[in-house]
XYZ file of C-alpha atoms in Angstrom:
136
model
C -27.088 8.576 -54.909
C -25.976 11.349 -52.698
C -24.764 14.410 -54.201
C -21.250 14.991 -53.776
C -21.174 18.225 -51.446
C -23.666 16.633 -49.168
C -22.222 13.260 -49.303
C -18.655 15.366 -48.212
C -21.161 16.992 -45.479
C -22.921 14.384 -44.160
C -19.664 12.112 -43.082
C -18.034 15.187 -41.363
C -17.712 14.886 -37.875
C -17.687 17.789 -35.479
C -14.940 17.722 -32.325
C -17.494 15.681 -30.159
C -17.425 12.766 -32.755
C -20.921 13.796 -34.352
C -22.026 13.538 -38.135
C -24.243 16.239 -39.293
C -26.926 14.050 -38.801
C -26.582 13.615 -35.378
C -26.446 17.298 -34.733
C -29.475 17.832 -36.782
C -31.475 15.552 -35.173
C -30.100 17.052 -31.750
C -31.368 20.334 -32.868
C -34.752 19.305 -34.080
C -33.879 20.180 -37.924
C -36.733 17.820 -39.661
C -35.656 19.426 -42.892
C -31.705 18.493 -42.952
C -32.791 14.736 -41.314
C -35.130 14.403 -44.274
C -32.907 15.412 -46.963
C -30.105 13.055 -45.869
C -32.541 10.311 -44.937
C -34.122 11.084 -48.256
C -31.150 9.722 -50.143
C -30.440 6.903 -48.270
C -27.657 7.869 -45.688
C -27.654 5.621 -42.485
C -30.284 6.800 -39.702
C -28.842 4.081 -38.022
C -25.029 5.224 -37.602
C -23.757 6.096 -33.815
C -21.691 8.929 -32.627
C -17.961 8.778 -31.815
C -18.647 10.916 -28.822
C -18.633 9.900 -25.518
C -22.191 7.558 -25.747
C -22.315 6.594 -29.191
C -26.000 7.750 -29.591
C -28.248 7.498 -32.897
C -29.985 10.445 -34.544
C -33.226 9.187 -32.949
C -31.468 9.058 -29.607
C -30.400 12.664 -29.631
C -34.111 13.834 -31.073
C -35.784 12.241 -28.205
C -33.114 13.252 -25.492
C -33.759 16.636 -26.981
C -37.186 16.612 -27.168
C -37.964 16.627 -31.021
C -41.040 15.183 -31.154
C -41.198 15.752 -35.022
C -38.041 14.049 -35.234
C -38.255 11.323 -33.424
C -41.838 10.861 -35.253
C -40.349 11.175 -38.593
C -37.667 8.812 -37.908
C -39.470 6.067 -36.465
C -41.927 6.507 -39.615
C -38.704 5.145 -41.866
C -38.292 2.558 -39.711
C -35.554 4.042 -37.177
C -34.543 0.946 -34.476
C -36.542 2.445 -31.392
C -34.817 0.074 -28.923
C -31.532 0.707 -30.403
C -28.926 1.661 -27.466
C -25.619 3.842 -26.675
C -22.411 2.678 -24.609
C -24.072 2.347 -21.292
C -27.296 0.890 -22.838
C -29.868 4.014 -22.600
C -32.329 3.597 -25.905
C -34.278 6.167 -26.849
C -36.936 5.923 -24.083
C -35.065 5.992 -21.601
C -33.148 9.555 -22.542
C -36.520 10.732 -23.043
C -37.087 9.274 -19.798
C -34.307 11.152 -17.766
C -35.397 14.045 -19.554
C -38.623 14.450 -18.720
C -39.864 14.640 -22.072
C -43.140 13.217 -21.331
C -44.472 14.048 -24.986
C -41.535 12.132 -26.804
C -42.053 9.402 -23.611
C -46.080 9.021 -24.568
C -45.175 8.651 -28.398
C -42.016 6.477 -28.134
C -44.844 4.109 -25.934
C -47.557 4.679 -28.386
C -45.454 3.138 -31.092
C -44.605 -0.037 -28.872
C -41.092 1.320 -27.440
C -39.754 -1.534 -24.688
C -40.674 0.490 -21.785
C -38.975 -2.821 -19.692
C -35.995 -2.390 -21.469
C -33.460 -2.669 -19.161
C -29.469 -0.476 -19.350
C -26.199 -1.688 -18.598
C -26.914 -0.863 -15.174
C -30.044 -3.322 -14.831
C -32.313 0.051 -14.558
C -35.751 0.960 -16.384
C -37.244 3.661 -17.653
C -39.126 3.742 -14.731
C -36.281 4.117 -12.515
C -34.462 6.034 -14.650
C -37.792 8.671 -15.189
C -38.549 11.689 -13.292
C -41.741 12.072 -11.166
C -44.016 13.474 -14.038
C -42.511 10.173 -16.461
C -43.193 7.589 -13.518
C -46.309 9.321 -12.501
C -47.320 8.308 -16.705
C -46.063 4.635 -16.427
C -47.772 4.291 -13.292
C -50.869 4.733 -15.235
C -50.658 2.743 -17.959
């Protein structure tokens, strides 16, 4: 069970509709991810804010490779999507995190995986990300 000043802390939202988890995981803090994921709080839950992201959305967007590593080691949904149907590859896509892009692959994201819009992360990547996919 969650003690009751970080329970209190961790479902606060912020004036953009995030939890503290969302903005840890934004801001590549392994530490504060851990400790909530560490007693069981939802890795899963979406922002209020305008796309409804997961932790391991914003981590990759961000380019937090230890993030995004230590939340698809506890089983974070890699193909999990916000409003207009961007997962986590494809942020990292639009990005240009290459590094997150490699990993997310390496780990068997959907790199086919198509948005709302009926676009990959191919189309969606920069020249350095389709210039990787190209050589896979």
């Amino acid at each position: 069970m969650m003690p009751i000043a970080l329970n209190e802390l961790a479902d606060t939202k912020d004036s953009s509709g995030y939890y503290i988890i969302h903005k840890a995981a934004k801001d590549g803090n392994l530490r504060l991810v851990r400790c909530f994921a560490e007693y069981n709080y939802n890795i899963e839950i979406k922002s209020n804010g305008d796309y409804q992201c997961t932790p391991l959305i914003f981590a990759s967007r961000e380019d937090r490779l230890g993030v995004v590593k230590y939340l698809i080691s506890i089983g974070a949904n890699k193909e999990a999507k916000d409003k207009d149907g961007w997962t986590s590859l494809i942020w990292a896509s639009i990005n240009g995190r290459l590094e997150v892009v490699k990993y997310l692959i390496s780990v068997g994201a959907n790199k086919e995986a198509k948005d709302n819009e009926g676009k990959t992360v191919f189309d969606r990547g920069n020249n350095d990300i389709k210039n990787y996919l190209s050589s896979l």
